[in-house]
Short mmCIF file of C-alpha atoms and ligand atoms in Angstrom, two decimals:
data_model
loop_
_atom_site.label_atom_id
_atom_site.label_comp_id
_atom_site.label_asym_id
_atom_site.label_seq_id
_atom_site.Cartn_x
_atom_site.Cartn_y
_atom_site.Cartn_z
CA UNK A 409 141.18 124.92 106.76
CA UNK A 410 138.86 123.69 104.05
CA UNK A 411 135.43 125.36 104.25
CA UNK A 412 132.62 122.93 104.97
CA UNK A 413 129.45 123.24 103.00
CA UNK A 414 126.79 123.35 104.17
CA UNK A 415 128.04 124.12 107.67
CA UNK A 416 124.71 125.61 108.73
CA UNK A 417 121.45 124.01 107.66
CA UNK A 418 117.85 124.91 108.32
CA UNK A 419 115.52 121.93 108.50
CA UNK A 420 111.77 121.64 108.71
CA UNK A 421 110.55 119.04 111.19
CA UNK A 422 107.03 119.26 109.75
CA UNK A 423 107.92 118.28 106.19
CA UNK A 424 111.19 116.47 106.92
CA UNK A 425 113.15 118.55 104.46
CA UNK A 426 116.50 120.37 104.62
CA UNK A 427 116.86 123.61 102.71
CA UNK A 428 118.89 123.12 99.54
CA UNK A 429 119.30 119.34 99.92
CA UNK A 430 117.74 116.83 97.48
CA UNK A 431 115.30 114.22 98.81
CA UNK A 432 115.03 110.66 97.66
CA UNK A 433 111.65 108.89 97.65
CA UNK A 434 110.81 105.32 98.56
CA UNK A 435 107.52 103.94 97.30
CA UNK A 436 105.71 100.65 97.90
CA UNK A 437 107.39 99.25 94.76
CA UNK A 438 110.82 99.83 96.36
CA UNK A 439 109.81 97.61 99.29
CA UNK A 440 108.56 94.60 97.33
CA UNK A 441 109.20 91.51 99.47
CA UNK A 442 109.71 93.44 102.71
CA UNK A 443 106.17 93.32 104.16
CA UNK A 444 105.09 90.02 105.67
CA UNK A 445 101.57 89.84 104.21
CA UNK A 446 102.15 89.41 100.48
CA UNK A 447 98.44 89.38 99.62
CA UNK A 448 97.95 92.70 101.41
CA UNK A 449 101.04 94.10 99.68
CA UNK A 450 99.71 93.14 96.25
CA UNK A 451 96.28 94.63 97.02
CA UNK A 452 97.83 97.92 98.20
CA UNK A 453 100.21 98.09 95.24
CA UNK A 454 97.38 97.44 92.75
CA UNK A 455 95.58 100.48 94.16
CA UNK A 456 98.57 102.84 94.14
CA UNK A 457 102.36 102.81 94.30
CA UNK A 458 102.12 104.91 97.48
CA UNK A 459 104.95 107.03 98.80
CA UNK A 460 106.23 105.47 102.04
CA UNK A 461 109.10 107.78 102.97
CA UNK A 462 111.60 110.38 101.88
CA UNK A 463 115.22 110.73 102.97
CA UNK A 464 117.19 113.96 102.67
CA UNK A 465 120.91 113.55 103.27
CA UNK A 466 123.62 116.16 103.73
CA UNK A 467 127.26 115.23 103.23
CA UNK A 468 129.25 118.26 104.35
CA UNK A 469 132.70 116.65 104.39
CA UNK A 470 134.63 113.42 103.71
CA UNK A 471 137.61 111.96 105.52
CA UNK A 472 138.62 110.77 108.99
CA UNK A 473 136.23 112.04 111.66
CA UNK A 474 133.70 113.57 109.24
CA UNK A 475 129.96 113.23 109.85
CA UNK A 476 127.02 112.93 107.47
CA UNK A 477 123.39 113.32 108.46
CA UNK A 478 119.90 113.05 107.06
CA UNK A 479 116.24 113.59 107.84
CA UNK A 480 113.72 110.85 107.21
CA UNK A 481 110.00 111.49 106.74
CA UNK A 482 107.98 108.27 107.11
CA UNK A 483 104.28 108.43 106.31
CA UNK A 484 101.58 106.83 108.48
CA UNK A 485 99.85 103.78 107.05
CA UNK A 486 99.85 100.00 106.95
CA UNK A 487 100.20 97.13 104.53
CA UNK A 488 97.65 94.72 105.96
CA UNK A 489 98.33 94.90 109.69
CA UNK A 490 102.00 95.83 109.36
CA UNK A 491 102.86 99.50 109.76
CA UNK A 492 104.77 101.49 107.13
CA UNK A 493 108.49 101.12 107.71
CA UNK A 494 111.89 101.78 106.16
CA UNK A 495 113.82 99.08 104.30
CA UNK A 496 116.32 98.82 107.13
CA UNK A 497 120.03 98.16 106.75
CA UNK A 498 123.33 97.30 108.33
CA UNK A 499 126.04 99.86 107.79
CA UNK A 500 128.44 98.62 105.14
CA UNK A 501 131.26 99.55 107.52
CA UNK A 502 129.88 97.42 110.36
CA UNK A 503 131.43 99.31 113.35
CA UNK A 504 129.67 102.56 112.33
CA UNK A 505 127.15 103.68 114.95
CA UNK A 506 124.44 106.28 114.36
CA UNK A 507 122.43 108.69 116.48
CA UNK A 508 118.71 109.21 115.81
CA UNK A 509 116.79 112.22 117.11
CA UNK A 510 112.98 112.17 116.95
CA UNK A 511 111.40 115.37 115.60
CA UNK A 512 107.75 114.54 114.93
CA UNK A 513 105.28 111.66 115.27
CA UNK A 514 105.65 108.35 117.06
CA UNK A 515 107.28 105.11 116.10
CA UNK A 516 109.58 102.27 116.93
CA UNK A 517 113.12 101.43 115.95
CA UNK A 518 113.69 97.74 115.35
CA UNK A 519 117.22 96.44 115.90
CA UNK A 520 118.84 93.14 114.96
CA UNK A 521 122.48 92.22 115.45
CA UNK A 522 124.57 89.88 113.33
CA UNK A 523 123.78 86.95 115.64
CA UNK A 524 120.04 87.51 115.09
CA UNK A 525 119.22 89.06 118.51
CA UNK A 526 116.40 91.57 118.18
CA UNK A 527 115.09 94.42 120.29
CA UNK A 528 113.24 97.69 119.83
CA UNK A 529 113.03 101.20 121.26
CA UNK A 530 110.45 103.97 120.89
CA UNK A 531 111.25 107.10 118.90
CA UNK A 532 109.31 110.28 119.65
CA UNK A 533 109.97 114.04 119.45
CA UNK A 534 112.83 115.21 121.67
CA UNK A 535 114.10 111.69 122.21
CA UNK A 536 117.38 110.29 120.99
CA UNK A 537 118.26 106.69 120.18
CA UNK A 538 121.82 105.38 119.93
CA UNK A 539 122.12 102.83 117.14
CA UNK A 540 125.16 100.67 117.94
CA UNK A 541 127.55 99.44 115.28
CA UNK A 542 127.12 95.93 113.85
CA UNK A 543 123.33 96.33 114.19
CA UNK A 544 120.65 96.44 111.50
CA UNK A 545 118.07 99.16 112.09
CA UNK A 546 114.60 99.81 110.70
CA UNK A 547 112.13 102.55 111.64
CA UNK A 548 108.39 101.90 111.88
CA UNK A 549 105.68 104.58 112.01
CA UNK A 550 103.08 103.41 114.56
CA UNK A 551 101.22 106.73 114.83
CA UNK A 552 98.62 108.72 112.88
CA UNK A 553 100.98 111.43 111.58
CA UNK A 554 104.30 111.40 109.73
CA UNK A 555 107.29 110.20 111.75
CA UNK A 556 110.23 112.57 111.23
CA UNK A 557 113.72 111.99 112.61
CA UNK A 558 117.31 113.02 112.11
CA UNK A 559 120.12 110.45 111.79
CA UNK A 560 123.80 111.34 112.21
CA UNK A 561 126.50 108.87 111.19
CA UNK A 562 130.20 108.61 110.23
CA UNK A 563 130.78 109.70 106.62
CA UNK A 564 131.99 106.24 105.65
CA UNK A 565 129.17 104.21 107.29
CA UNK A 566 127.63 103.20 103.94
CA UNK A 567 124.44 101.15 103.57
CA UNK A 568 124.25 97.38 103.22
CA UNK A 569 120.67 96.71 102.13
CA UNK A 570 121.33 93.28 100.65
CA UNK A 571 121.58 91.38 103.94
CA UNK A 572 118.17 92.60 105.14
CA UNK A 573 116.61 92.18 101.70
CA UNK A 574 117.62 88.51 101.86
CA UNK A 575 116.76 87.61 105.44
CA UNK A 576 114.54 90.53 106.63
CA UNK A 577 114.09 91.30 110.34
CA UNK A 578 112.90 88.44 112.51
CA UNK A 579 110.32 90.72 114.15
CA UNK A 580 107.43 92.70 112.68
CA UNK A 581 105.39 95.59 114.08
CA UNK A 582 101.69 94.98 113.52
CA UNK A 583 98.34 96.27 114.65
CA UNK A 584 96.73 93.94 117.20
CA UNK A 585 93.32 95.23 118.31
CA UNK A 586 94.39 98.80 117.60
CA UNK A 587 97.71 98.49 119.45
CA UNK A 588 101.13 98.54 117.75
CA UNK A 589 102.65 95.21 118.73
CA UNK A 590 106.10 93.71 118.13
CA UNK A 591 105.78 90.05 117.10
CA UNK A 592 108.01 87.33 115.75
CA UNK A 593 107.58 87.28 111.96
CA UNK A 594 106.96 83.52 112.03
CA UNK A 595 104.14 83.91 114.59
CA UNK A 596 102.56 86.71 112.55
CA UNK A 597 102.75 84.62 109.36
CA UNK A 598 100.94 81.80 111.17
CA UNK A 599 98.05 84.17 112.01
CA UNK A 600 97.70 84.92 108.27
CA UNK A 601 97.26 81.31 107.32
CA UNK A 602 94.68 80.53 110.03
CA UNK A 603 91.17 80.36 108.61
C1 LIG B 2125 118.75 106.65 107.93
C2 LIG B 2125 118.01 105.78 106.89
C3 LIG B 2125 116.62 106.29 106.52
C4 LIG B 2125 115.91 105.39 105.50
O1 LIG B 2125 119.05 107.90 107.41
O2 LIG B 2125 118.82 105.67 105.75
O3 LIG B 2125 115.81 106.37 107.66
O4 LIG B 2125 115.98 104.04 105.83
P1 LIG B 2125 116.65 103.00 104.84
O5 LIG B 2125 118.01 103.58 104.48
O6 LIG B 2125 116.76 101.74 105.62
O7 LIG B 2125 115.78 102.90 103.62
C5 LIG B 2125 119.99 105.87 108.33
O8 LIG B 2125 119.90 104.97 109.13
N1 LIG B 2125 121.15 106.15 107.73
O9 LIG B 2125 122.27 105.48 108.02
ZN1 LIG B 2126 121.79 103.80 109.28
#
């Protein structure tokens, strides 16, 4: 049998890193056009191209039945009233599901299927969330500390970012009187234009 590497990995739930695996960084500039409040985005970006999250993936094997996995480390913060979040994606191979395990912090997972139905679940340490196939998923950090979670998916899931980049999620997670609140994007945009 072909040896799998790395078969054993040590990960750090505090820093969201996996020993020996490279991390990729996503900054504010990588999420241009994703946050609803464009004025707030521009103001934040002018100050600093802040780090929003890192992702560290491990790809131990390829081929039928193989699994890949990764740790995400999503910083706390907001652009205007909208909490820091991941880009979000469909899997390129649409039937691919994924399993998320919360390791640190508190947040929400936003889901949207191909018909545009949306829902959300919490993600917290020692909780797991099943991400069904054919469903776009985005993680939002609603707490004061980094949100760290593990995601496990079929090796050939792939990432389709383009669909979400074009149409975005129909819901946003925003601060309303200090409470993380899921709102329709259109309703949130209306609050921004009210004087
Ligand atoms: C996760 C995500 C990770 C970053 O590992 O890739 O949280 O989010 P974006 O990929 O949307 O930027 C996953 O869902 N992998 O399939
Ligand atoms: Zn995914």
